[in-house]
Amino acid sequence: LSRVAEDLNELQQTNSPTQNDDALYVRLNKIIELLEKLLGMKVYLDSGVLVGELTPALDARLGQIYRHTSRGH
């Protein structure tokens, strides 16, 4: 993720604003390419578990906590 941000920053700094449609087209395509890299990224915990895999367990536990507190405990 930080590499994509660095690439975007570099692209912004190295290209001055221009009226040339071709240059703008190239810059926009580069931004799209960099953003597409983000789509395939996955976030893992130190344990190696994909963050999204925790969702069912978190939902279940939050449901238990809600039921417990709604009973006045």
mmCIF file of C-alpha atoms in Angstrom:
data_model
loop_
_atom_site.group_PDB
_atom_site.id
_atom_site.type_symbol
_atom_site.label_atom_id
_atom_site.label_comp_id
_atom_site.label_asym_id
_atom_site.label_seq_id
_atom_site.Cartn_x
_atom_site.Cartn_y
_atom_site.Cartn_z
ATOM 1 C CA LEU A 1 0.000 0.000 0.000
ATOM 2 C CA SER A 2 2.781 2.422 0.868
ATOM 3 C CA ARG A 3 4.516 1.601 -2.419
ATOM 4 C CA VAL A 4 1.365 2.505 -4.361
ATOM 5 C CA ALA A 5 1.135 5.783 -2.418
ATOM 6 C CA GLU A 6 4.786 6.495 -3.199
ATOM 7 C CA ASP A 7 4.166 5.814 -6.893
ATOM 8 C CA LEU A 8 1.182 8.161 -6.937
ATOM 9 C CA ASN A 9 3.173 10.848 -5.144
ATOM 10 C CA GLU A 10 6.080 10.465 -7.566
ATOM 11 C CA LEU A 11 3.725 10.649 -10.529
ATOM 12 C CA GLN A 12 2.218 13.846 -9.173
ATOM 13 C CA GLN A 13 5.598 15.486 -8.535
ATOM 14 C CA THR A 14 7.273 14.555 -11.800
ATOM 15 C CA ASN A 15 4.470 15.703 -14.081
ATOM 16 C CA SER A 16 3.591 19.369 -14.144
ATOM 17 C CA PRO A 17 0.044 20.353 -15.114
ATOM 18 C CA THR A 18 -0.443 20.382 -18.863
ATOM 19 C CA GLN A 19 -3.110 21.181 -21.415
ATOM 20 C CA ASN A 20 -2.001 18.202 -23.506
ATOM 21 C CA ASP A 21 -4.832 15.645 -23.563
ATOM 22 C CA ASP A 22 -2.447 12.789 -24.388
ATOM 23 C CA ALA A 23 -0.302 13.498 -21.320
ATOM 24 C CA LEU A 24 -3.406 13.696 -19.148
ATOM 25 C CA TYR A 25 -4.644 10.401 -20.591
ATOM 26 C CA VAL A 26 -1.310 8.715 -19.771
ATOM 27 C CA ARG A 27 -1.355 10.086 -16.206
ATOM 28 C CA LEU A 28 -4.931 8.961 -15.586
ATOM 29 C CA ASN A 29 -4.164 5.480 -16.919
ATOM 30 C CA LYS A 30 -1.178 5.258 -14.559
ATOM 31 C CA ILE A 31 -3.382 6.237 -11.615
ATOM 32 C CA ILE A 32 -5.956 3.622 -12.605
ATOM 33 C CA GLU A 33 -3.198 1.002 -12.871
ATOM 34 C CA LEU A 34 -1.938 1.868 -9.378
ATOM 35 C CA LEU A 35 -5.438 1.812 -7.901
ATOM 36 C CA GLU A 36 -6.100 -1.600 -9.464
ATOM 37 C CA LYS A 37 -3.114 -2.920 -7.522
ATOM 38 C CA LEU A 38 -4.953 -2.009 -4.322
ATOM 39 C CA LEU A 39 -7.943 -4.171 -5.258
ATOM 40 C CA GLY A 40 -5.937 -7.376 -5.001
ATOM 41 C CA MET A 41 -4.353 -6.591 -1.649
ATOM 42 C CA LYS A 42 -5.244 -8.542 1.451
ATOM 43 C CA VAL A 43 -4.556 -7.606 5.059
ATOM 44 C CA TYR A 44 -3.224 -10.335 7.335
ATOM 45 C CA LEU A 45 -2.677 -10.359 11.072
ATOM 46 C CA ASP A 46 0.663 -11.376 12.588
ATOM 47 C CA SER A 47 -0.850 -14.822 13.136
ATOM 48 C CA GLY A 48 -1.330 -15.190 9.380
ATOM 49 C CA VAL A 49 -5.124 -14.970 9.549
ATOM 50 C CA LEU A 50 -6.795 -12.909 6.849
ATOM 51 C CA VAL A 51 -8.563 -10.022 8.615
ATOM 52 C CA GLY A 52 -11.904 -10.739 6.897
ATOM 53 C CA GLU A 53 -11.912 -14.279 8.298
ATOM 54 C CA LEU A 54 -12.455 -12.832 11.773
ATOM 55 C CA THR A 55 -15.810 -11.267 10.857
ATOM 56 C CA PRO A 56 -18.094 -14.209 11.807
ATOM 57 C CA ALA A 57 -16.420 -14.654 15.209
ATOM 58 C CA LEU A 58 -16.522 -10.909 15.893
ATOM 59 C CA ASP A 59 -20.187 -10.703 14.889
ATOM 60 C CA ALA A 60 -21.076 -13.621 17.172
ATOM 61 C CA ARG A 61 -19.208 -12.168 20.124
ATOM 62 C CA LEU A 62 -20.685 -8.701 19.630
ATOM 63 C CA GLY A 63 -24.138 -10.289 19.502
ATOM 64 C CA GLN A 64 -23.471 -12.050 22.828
ATOM 65 C CA ILE A 65 -22.300 -8.800 24.410
ATOM 66 C CA TYR A 66 -25.373 -6.959 23.115
ATOM 67 C CA ARG A 67 -27.765 -9.629 24.442
ATOM 68 C CA HIS A 68 -25.973 -9.647 27.773
ATOM 69 C CA THR A 69 -26.132 -5.856 28.201
ATOM 70 C CA SER A 70 -29.703 -5.587 26.959
ATOM 71 C CA ARG A 71 -30.759 -7.913 29.825
ATOM 72 C CA GLY A 72 -29.325 -5.448 32.286
ATOM 73 C CA HIS A 73 -26.194 -7.369 33.198
#
